[in-house]
Every structure is written in C-alpha cells, then in structure tokens.
PDB file of C-alpha atoms in Angstrom:
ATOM      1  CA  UNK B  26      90.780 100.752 116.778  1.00  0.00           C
ATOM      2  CA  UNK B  27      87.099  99.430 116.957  1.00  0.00           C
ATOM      3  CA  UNK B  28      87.040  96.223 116.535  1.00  0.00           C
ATOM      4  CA  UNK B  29      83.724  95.797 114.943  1.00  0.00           C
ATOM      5  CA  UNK B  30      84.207  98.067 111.973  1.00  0.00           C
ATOM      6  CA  UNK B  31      87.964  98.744 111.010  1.00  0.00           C
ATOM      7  CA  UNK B  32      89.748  96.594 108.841  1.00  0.00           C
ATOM      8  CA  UNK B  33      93.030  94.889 110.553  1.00  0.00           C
ATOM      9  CA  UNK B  34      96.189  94.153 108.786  1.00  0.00           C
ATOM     10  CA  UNK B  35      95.745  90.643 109.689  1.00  0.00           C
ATOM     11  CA  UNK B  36      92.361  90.827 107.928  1.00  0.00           C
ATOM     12  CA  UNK B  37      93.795  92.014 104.790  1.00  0.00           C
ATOM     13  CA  UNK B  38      96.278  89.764 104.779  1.00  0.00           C
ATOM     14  CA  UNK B  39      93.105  87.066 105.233  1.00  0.00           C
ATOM     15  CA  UNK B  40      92.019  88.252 101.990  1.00  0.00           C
ATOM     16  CA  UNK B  41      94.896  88.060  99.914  1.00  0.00           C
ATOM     17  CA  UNK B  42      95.894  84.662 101.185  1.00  0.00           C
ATOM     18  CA  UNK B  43      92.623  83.702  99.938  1.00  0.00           C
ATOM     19  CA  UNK B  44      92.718  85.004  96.662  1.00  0.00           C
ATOM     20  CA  UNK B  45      96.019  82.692  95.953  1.00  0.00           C
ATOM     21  CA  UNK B  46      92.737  79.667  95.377  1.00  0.00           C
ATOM     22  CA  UNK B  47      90.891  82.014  93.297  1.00  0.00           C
ATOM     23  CA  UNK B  48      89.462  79.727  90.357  1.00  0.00           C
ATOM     24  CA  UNK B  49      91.826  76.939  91.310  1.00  0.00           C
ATOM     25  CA  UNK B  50      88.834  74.059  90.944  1.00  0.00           C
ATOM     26  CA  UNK B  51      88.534  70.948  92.173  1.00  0.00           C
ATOM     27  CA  UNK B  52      92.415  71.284  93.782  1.00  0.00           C
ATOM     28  CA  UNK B  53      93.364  70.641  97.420  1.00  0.00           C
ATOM     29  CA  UNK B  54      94.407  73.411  99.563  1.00  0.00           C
ATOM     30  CA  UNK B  55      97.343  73.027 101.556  1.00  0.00           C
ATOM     31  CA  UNK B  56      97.589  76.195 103.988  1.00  0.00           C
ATOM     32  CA  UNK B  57     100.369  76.135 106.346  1.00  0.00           C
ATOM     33  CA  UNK B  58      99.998  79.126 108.738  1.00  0.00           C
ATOM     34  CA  UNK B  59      97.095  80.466 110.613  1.00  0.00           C
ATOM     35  CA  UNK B  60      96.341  83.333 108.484  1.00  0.00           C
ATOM     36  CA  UNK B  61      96.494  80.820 105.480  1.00  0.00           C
ATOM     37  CA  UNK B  62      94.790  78.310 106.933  1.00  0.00           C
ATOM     38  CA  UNK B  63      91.804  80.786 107.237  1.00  0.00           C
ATOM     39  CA  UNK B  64      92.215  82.182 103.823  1.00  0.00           C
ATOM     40  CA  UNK B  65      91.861  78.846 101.937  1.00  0.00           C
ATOM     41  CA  UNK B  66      88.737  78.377 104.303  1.00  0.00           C
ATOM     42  CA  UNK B  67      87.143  81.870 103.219  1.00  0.00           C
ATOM     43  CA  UNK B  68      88.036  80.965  99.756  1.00  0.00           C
ATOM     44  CA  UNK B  69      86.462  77.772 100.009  1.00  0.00           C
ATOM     45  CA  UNK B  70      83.104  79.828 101.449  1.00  0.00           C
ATOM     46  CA  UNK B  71      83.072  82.313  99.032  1.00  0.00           C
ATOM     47  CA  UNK B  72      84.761  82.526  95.105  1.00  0.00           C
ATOM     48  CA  UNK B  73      86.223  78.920  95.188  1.00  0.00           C
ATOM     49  CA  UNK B  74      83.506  76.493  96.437  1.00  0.00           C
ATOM     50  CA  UNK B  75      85.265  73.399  94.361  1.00  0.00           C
ATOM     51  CA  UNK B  76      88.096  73.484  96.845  1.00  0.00           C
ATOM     52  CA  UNK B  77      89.480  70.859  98.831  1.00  0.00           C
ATOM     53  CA  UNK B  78      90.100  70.780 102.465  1.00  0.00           C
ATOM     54  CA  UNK B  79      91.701  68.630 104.813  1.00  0.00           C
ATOM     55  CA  UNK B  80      91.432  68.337 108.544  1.00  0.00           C
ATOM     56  CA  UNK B  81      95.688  68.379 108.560  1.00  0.00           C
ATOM     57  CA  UNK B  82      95.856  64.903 108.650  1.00  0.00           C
ATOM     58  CA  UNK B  83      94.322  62.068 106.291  1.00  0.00           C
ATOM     59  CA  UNK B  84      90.662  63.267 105.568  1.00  0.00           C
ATOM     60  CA  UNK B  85      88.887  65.857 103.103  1.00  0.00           C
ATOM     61  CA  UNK B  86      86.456  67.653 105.145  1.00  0.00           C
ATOM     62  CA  UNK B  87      82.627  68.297 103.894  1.00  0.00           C
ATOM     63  CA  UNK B  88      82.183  71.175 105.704  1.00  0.00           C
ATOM     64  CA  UNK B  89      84.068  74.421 106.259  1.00  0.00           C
ATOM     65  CA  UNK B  90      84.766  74.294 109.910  1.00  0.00           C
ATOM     66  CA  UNK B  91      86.335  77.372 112.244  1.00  0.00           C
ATOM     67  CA  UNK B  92      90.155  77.011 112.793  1.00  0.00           C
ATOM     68  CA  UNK B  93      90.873  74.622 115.758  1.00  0.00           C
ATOM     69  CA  UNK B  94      87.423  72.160 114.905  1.00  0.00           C
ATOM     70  CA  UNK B  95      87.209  69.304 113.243  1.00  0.00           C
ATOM     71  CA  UNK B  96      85.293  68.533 110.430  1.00  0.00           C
ATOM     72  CA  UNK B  97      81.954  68.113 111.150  1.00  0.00           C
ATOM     73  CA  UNK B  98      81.153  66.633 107.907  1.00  0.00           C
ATOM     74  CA  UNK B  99      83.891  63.602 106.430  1.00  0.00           C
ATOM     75  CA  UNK B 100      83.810  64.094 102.520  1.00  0.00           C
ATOM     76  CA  UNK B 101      87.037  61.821 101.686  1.00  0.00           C
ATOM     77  CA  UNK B 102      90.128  59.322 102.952  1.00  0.00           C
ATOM     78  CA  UNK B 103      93.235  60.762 101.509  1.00  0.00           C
ATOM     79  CA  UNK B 104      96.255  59.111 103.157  1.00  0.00           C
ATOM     80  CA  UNK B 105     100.053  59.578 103.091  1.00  0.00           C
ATOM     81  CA  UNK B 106     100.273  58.377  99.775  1.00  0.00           C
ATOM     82  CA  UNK B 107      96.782  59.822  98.169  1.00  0.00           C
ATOM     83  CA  UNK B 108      98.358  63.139  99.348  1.00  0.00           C
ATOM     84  CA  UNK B 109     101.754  62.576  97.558  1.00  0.00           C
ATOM     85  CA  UNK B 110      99.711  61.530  94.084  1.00  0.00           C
ATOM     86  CA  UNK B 111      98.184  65.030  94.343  1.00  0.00           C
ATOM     87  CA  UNK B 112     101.114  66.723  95.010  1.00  0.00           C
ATOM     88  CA  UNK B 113     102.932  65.033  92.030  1.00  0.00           C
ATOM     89  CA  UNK B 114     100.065  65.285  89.630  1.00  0.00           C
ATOM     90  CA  UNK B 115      99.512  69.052  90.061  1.00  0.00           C
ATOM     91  CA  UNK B 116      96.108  68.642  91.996  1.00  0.00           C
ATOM     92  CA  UNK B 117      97.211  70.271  95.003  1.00  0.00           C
ATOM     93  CA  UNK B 118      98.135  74.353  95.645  1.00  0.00           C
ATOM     94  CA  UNK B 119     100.378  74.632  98.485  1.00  0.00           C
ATOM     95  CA  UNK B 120     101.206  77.980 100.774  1.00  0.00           C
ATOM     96  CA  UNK B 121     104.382  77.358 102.393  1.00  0.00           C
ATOM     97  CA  UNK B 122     106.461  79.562 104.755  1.00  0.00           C
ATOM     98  CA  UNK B 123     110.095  80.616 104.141  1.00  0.00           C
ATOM     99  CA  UNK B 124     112.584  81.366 106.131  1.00  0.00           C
ATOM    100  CA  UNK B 125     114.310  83.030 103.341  1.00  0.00           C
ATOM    101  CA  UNK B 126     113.016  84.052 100.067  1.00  0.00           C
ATOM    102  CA  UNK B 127     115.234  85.379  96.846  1.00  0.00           C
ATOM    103  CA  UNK B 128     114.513  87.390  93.504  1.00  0.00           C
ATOM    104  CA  UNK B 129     113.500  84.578  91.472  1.00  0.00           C
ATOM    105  CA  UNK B 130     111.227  82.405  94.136  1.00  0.00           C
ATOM    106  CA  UNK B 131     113.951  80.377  95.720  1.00  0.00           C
ATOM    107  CA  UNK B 132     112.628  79.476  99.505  1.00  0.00           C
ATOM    108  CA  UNK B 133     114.817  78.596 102.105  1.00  0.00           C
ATOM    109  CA  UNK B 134     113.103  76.571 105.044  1.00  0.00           C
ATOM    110  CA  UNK B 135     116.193  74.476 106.071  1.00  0.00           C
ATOM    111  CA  UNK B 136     119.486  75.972 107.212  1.00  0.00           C
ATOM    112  CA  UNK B 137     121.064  79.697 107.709  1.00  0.00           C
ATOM    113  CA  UNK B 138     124.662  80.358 106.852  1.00  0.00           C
ATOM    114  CA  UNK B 139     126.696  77.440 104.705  1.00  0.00           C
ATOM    115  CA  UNK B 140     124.987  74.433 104.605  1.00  0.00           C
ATOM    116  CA  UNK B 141     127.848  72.416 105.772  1.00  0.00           C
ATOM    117  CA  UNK B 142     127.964  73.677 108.700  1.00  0.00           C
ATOM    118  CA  UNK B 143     124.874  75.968 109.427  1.00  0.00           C
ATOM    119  CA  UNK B 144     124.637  78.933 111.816  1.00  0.00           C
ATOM    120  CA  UNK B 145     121.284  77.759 112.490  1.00  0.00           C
ATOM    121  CA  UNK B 146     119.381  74.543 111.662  1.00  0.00           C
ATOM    122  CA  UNK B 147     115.582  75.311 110.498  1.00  0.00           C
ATOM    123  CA  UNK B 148     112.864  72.574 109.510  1.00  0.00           C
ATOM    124  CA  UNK B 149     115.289  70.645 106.571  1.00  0.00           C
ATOM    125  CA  UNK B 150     114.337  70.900 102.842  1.00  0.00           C
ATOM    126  CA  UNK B 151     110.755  68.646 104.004  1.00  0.00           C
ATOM    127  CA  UNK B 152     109.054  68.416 100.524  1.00  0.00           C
ATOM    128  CA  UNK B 153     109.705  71.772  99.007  1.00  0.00           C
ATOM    129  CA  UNK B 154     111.396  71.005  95.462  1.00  0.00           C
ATOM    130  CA  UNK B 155     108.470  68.449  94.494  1.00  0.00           C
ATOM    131  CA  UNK B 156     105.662  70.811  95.659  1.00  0.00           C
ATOM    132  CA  UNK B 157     107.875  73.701  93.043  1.00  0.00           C
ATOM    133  CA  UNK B 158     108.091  71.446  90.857  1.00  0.00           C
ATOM    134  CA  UNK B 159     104.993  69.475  90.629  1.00  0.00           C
ATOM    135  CA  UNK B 160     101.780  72.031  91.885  1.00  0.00           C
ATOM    136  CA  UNK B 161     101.219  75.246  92.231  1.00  0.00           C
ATOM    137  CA  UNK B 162     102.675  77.195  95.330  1.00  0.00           C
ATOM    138  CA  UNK B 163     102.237  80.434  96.736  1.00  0.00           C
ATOM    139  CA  UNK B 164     104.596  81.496  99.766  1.00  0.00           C
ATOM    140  CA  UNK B 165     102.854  83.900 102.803  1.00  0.00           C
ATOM    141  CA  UNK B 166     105.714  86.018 105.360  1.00  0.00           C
ATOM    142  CA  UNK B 167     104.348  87.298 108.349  1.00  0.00           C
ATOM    143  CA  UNK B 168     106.984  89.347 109.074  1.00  0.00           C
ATOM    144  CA  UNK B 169     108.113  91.170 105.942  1.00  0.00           C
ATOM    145  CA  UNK B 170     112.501  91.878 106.324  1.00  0.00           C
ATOM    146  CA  UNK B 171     115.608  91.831 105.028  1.00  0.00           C
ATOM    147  CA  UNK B 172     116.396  88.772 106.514  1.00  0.00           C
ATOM    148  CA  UNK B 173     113.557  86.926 104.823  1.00  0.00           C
ATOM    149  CA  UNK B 174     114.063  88.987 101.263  1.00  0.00           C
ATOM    150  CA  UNK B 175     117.154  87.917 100.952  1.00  0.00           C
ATOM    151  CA  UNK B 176     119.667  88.230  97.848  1.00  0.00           C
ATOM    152  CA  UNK B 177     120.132  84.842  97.704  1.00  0.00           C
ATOM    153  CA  UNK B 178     119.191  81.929  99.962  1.00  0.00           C
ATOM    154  CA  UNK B 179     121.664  80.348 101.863  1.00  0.00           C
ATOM    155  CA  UNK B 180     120.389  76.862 100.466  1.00  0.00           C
ATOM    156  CA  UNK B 181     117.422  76.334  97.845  1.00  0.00           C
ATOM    157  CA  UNK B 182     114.930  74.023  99.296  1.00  0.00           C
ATOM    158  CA  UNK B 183     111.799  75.946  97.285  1.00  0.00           C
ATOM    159  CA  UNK B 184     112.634  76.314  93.601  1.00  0.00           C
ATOM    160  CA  UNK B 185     112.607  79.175  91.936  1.00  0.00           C
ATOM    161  CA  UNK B 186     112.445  80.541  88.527  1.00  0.00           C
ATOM    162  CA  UNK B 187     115.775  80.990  87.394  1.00  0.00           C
ATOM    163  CA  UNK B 188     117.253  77.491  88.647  1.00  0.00           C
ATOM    164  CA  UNK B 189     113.245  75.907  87.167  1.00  0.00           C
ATOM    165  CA  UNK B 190     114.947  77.623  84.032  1.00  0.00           C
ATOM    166  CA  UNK B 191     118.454  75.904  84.299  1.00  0.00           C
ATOM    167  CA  UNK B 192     117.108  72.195  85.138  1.00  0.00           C
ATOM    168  CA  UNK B 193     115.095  72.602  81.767  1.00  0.00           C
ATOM    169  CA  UNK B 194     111.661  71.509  80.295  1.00  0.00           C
ATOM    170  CA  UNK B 195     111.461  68.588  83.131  1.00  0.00           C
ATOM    171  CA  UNK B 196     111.492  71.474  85.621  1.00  0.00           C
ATOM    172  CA  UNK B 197     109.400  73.941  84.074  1.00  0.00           C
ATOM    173  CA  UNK B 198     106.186  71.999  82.871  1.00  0.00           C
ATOM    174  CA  UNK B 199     104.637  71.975  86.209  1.00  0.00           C
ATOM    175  CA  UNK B 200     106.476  74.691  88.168  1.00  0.00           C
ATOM    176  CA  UNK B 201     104.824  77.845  88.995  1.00  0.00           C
ATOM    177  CA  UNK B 202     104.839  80.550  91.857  1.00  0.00           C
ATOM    178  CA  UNK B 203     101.749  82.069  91.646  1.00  0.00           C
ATOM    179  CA  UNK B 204     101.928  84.566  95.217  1.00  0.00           C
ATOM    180  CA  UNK B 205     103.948  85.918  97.572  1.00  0.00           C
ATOM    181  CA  UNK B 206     101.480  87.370 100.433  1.00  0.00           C
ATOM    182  CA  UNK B 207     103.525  89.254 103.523  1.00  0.00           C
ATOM    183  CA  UNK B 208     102.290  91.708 105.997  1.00  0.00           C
ATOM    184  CA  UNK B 209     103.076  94.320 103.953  1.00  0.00           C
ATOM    185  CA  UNK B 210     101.620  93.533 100.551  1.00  0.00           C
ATOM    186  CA  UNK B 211     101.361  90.807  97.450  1.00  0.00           C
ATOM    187  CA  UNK B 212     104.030  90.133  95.174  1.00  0.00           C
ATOM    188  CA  UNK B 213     103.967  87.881  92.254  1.00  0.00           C
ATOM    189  CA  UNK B 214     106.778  87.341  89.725  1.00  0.00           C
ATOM    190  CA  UNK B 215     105.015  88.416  86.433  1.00  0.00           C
ATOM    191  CA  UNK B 216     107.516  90.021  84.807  1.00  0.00           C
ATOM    192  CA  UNK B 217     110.300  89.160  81.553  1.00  0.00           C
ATOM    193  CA  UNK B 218     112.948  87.629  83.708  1.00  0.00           C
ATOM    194  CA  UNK B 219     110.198  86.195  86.437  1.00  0.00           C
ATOM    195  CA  UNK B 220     111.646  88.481  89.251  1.00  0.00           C
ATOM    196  CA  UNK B 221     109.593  89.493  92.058  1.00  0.00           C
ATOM    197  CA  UNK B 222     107.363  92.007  91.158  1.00  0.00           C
ATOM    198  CA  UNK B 223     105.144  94.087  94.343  1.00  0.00           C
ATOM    199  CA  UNK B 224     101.469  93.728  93.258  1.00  0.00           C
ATOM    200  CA  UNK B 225      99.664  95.445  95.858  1.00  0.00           C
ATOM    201  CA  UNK B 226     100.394  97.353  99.715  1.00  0.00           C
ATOM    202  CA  UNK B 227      98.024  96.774 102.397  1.00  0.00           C
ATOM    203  CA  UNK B 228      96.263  99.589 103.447  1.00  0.00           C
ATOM    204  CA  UNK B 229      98.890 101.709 105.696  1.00  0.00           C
ATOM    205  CA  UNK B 230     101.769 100.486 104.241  1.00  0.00           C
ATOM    206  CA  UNK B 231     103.586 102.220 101.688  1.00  0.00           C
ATOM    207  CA  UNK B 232     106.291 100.934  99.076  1.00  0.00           C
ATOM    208  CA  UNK B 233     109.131 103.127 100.787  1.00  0.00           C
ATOM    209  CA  UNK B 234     108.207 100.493 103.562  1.00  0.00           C
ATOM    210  CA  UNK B 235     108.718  97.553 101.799  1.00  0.00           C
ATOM    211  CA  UNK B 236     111.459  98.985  99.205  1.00  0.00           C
ATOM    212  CA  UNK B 237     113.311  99.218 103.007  1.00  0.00           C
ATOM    213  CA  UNK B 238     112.656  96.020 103.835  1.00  0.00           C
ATOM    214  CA  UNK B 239     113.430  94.092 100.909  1.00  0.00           C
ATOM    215  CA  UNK B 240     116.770  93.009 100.881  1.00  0.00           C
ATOM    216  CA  UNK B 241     116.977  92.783  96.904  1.00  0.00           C
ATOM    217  CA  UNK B 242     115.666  94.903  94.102  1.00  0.00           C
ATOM    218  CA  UNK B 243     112.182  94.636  93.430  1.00  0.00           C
ATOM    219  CA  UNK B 244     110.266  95.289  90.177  1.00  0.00           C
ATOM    220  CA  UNK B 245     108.041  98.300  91.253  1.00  0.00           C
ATOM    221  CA  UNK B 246     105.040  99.159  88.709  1.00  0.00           C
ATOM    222  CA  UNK B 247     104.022 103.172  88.441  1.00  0.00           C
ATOM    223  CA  UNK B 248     101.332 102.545  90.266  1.00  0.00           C
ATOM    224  CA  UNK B 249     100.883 100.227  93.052  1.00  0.00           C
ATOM    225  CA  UNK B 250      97.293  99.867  94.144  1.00  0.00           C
ATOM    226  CA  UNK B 251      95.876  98.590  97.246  1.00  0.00           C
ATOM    227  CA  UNK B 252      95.238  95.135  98.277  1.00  0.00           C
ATOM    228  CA  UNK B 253      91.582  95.272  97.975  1.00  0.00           C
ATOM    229  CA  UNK B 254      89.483  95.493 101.136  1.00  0.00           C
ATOM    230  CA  UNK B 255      87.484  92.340 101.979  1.00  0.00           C
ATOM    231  CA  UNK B 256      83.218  92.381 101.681  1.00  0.00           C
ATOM    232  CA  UNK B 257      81.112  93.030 104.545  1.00  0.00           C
ATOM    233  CA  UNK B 258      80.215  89.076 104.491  1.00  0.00           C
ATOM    234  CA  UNK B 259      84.106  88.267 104.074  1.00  0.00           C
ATOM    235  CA  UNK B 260      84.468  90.319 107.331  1.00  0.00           C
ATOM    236  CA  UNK B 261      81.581  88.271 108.997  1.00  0.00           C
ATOM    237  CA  UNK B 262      82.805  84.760 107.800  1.00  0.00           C
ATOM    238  CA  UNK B 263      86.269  85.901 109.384  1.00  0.00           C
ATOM    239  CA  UNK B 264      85.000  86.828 112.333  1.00  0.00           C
ATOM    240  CA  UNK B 265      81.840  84.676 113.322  1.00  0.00           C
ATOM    241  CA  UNK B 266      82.693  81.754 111.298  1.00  0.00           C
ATOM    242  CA  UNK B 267      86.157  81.047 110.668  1.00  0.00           C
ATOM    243  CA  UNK B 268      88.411  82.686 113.255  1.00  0.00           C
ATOM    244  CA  UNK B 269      86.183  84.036 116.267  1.00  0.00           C
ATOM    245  CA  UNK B 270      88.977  83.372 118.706  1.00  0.00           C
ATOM    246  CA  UNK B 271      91.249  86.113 116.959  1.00  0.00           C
ATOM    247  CA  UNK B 272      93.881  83.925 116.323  1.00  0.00           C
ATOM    248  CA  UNK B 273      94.928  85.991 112.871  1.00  0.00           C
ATOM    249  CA  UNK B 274      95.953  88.693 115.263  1.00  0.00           C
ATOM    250  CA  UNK B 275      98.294  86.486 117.014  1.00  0.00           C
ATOM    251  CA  UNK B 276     100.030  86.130 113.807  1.00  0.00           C
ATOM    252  CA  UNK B 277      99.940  89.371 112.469  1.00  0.00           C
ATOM    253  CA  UNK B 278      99.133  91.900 115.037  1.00  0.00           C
ATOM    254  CA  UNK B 279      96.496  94.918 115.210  1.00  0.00           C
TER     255      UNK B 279
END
C-alpha cells in the first residue's frame, strides 16, 4: 500500500463518520472513538463550520486542534450541567459505541447474557436512553460481526425505533438515529418499519461481507453504492492536520 496516495479503510471510515454532522448547525459534537473523534473534527474544517467542539472535558474549543492537543483557542465554559441542558434540549449529536446493536437501533453498552446475572459486565447503561431520546445519535462499530449485529440486545441501554414507538409521542418527538458507520459500510434505518437499512460499502468490501456478518436481516437496496471517497484536501486535513500520528489505523487497520 503507499501510504501517500491510497485510500485506507480507516480513512473512509473518517469520512463517513464525518458526514453524520453534515448540516447539523450550531450543535455540539460528541465523538466517542478515535475515528469519530477525527470525523467531527474534519467536519468541523470542512461542510459543517457551525459545529461545536469540546476538549472532552468542560470547554468548547475555538480552534480545530489534531487529536491528542488541546485547544489552542478557548471559545466557551460548558460544565457538567451546561452539557446535560444540551443533551436534553436536542443541541447536541452524539456518536456512541455499542457493544451490541439490533434491527431497530437498540444499543447495548452495559451487560452480555441476562441482565440479572450477566456473562459479562460492560460500561452500564451511562446516559444512553436520554441521548435516544433527547438528540440526535449516530452509532460507529469498528469491528463489524455477528456479535455486535445482534437479533436482539441482551439489555436496551440505546433506544431504538420500535420500543421509541411503544413508549409513544413522549419518546418519539426528539428521538432519532440518524447513522450507523462500521468498518464495513453505513447503514441508516430509512425504511417503513425503521429497520436497518445498508446505505453504502467501503471500497473493498462487498454486501456478501456484511450480509455474513450481520447477525439479523438487513434491508438491502438493488444497488448499493460506495461510500464516497474523501477530497484530496479531506486526505490532507486527515493526515497533516488532524491525525498525523496514524492513530485511525490503530482503530481500524490498513
């Protein structure tokens, strides 16, 4: 692979993770991963300059700094409790991680196995339901499997569609999954019954792939394009800017 000039998967993955902020205005970003920690930074460089970034702890930084620096410029205070009046008025668009993910958008981040007595005990439920419920979240997989697609969770932390649906109006007014990114393509649930629908392979991937390791049935259009390939000065800003240390690759590797 030369490293100057072919695309990686991680790269790719870069780009889509960034595209989750597309047009999301004045909103804070709340990446939680390396690759979508860059992504909301490219964003924030590039199609969605209105976005807001913390340093990952209590202030909103001026400047777009590489991942691992601090904030060079100091835009904003937002404390504990400035953070949580985002989060519950719908100013904030989340990426979280899952541990397990169903059909419908439910996230699992806390146990495996019955919850009563667990098989394995994961981060706890944390804030999931009230960032479902009250902003708009996205979910990013780094390692795309049958143990992460799952049929159903073993305990809903992140709500999904179907149980949004069964809590009623309350539920639904704010709720909304707009991505799923993995390292093997895009999903979104845009379809009648809101099931998870593949939007896009990376480049070398093919839906046999991720048909195989999806452990549920996903909605699969005719034709599945490509998740598109990032700009020459998306490449750059990845590169020089945001991530020079490579540390993408450590989460999805060449």
């Amino acid at each position: 692979m030369s490293r100057g000039t072919t695309t990686t998967r991680a790269e790719y993955c870069v780009v889509a993770c960034a595209e989750a902020w597309r047009g999301a205005g004045e909103v804070l970003a709340g990446p939680m991963g390396t690759v979508p920690a860059i992504g909301a930074r490219l964003a924030k460089l590039t199609f969605s300059p209105e976005l807001l970034l913390t340093d990952g702890e209590a202030l909103i930084a001026g400047d777009v700094p590489a991942l691992g620096a601090g904030a060079g410029t100091v835009e904003g205070w937002l404390p504990y409790r400035g953070h949580l009046a985002l989060v519950a008025t719908g100013r904030r668009h989340v990426m979280m991680g899952a541990s397990q993910l169903d059909r419908y958008g439910n996230q699992n981040i806390s146990c495996i196995g019955d919850w009563s007595r667990p098989t394995r005990q994961l981060l706890g439920v944390r804030g999931a339901p009230v960032n479902t419920l009250n902003n708009p979240t996205s979910y990013w997989v780094p390692r795309h499997s049958p143990r992460v697609f799952v049929e159903r969770v073993d305990m809903v932390c992140g709500v999904g569609y179907d149980r949004a649906a069964a809590a009623g109006p309350s539920a639904t007014r704010h709720h909304r999954i707009a991505d799923v990114v993995s390292d093997l393509g895009v999903f979104d649930f845009d379809t009648p019954d809101r099931t998870m629908r593949l939007r896009s392979v990376h480049p070398g991937v093919t839906v046999e792939q991720v048909v195989e390791a999806t452990g549920f049935t996903l909605t699969i259009p005719d034709e599945v394009p490509r998740t598109r390939e990032p700009t020459a000065e998306e490449l750059r800003l990845i590169r020089e800017v945001l991530d020079p240390k490579r540390l993408r690759e450590r989460e999805v590797p060449a």
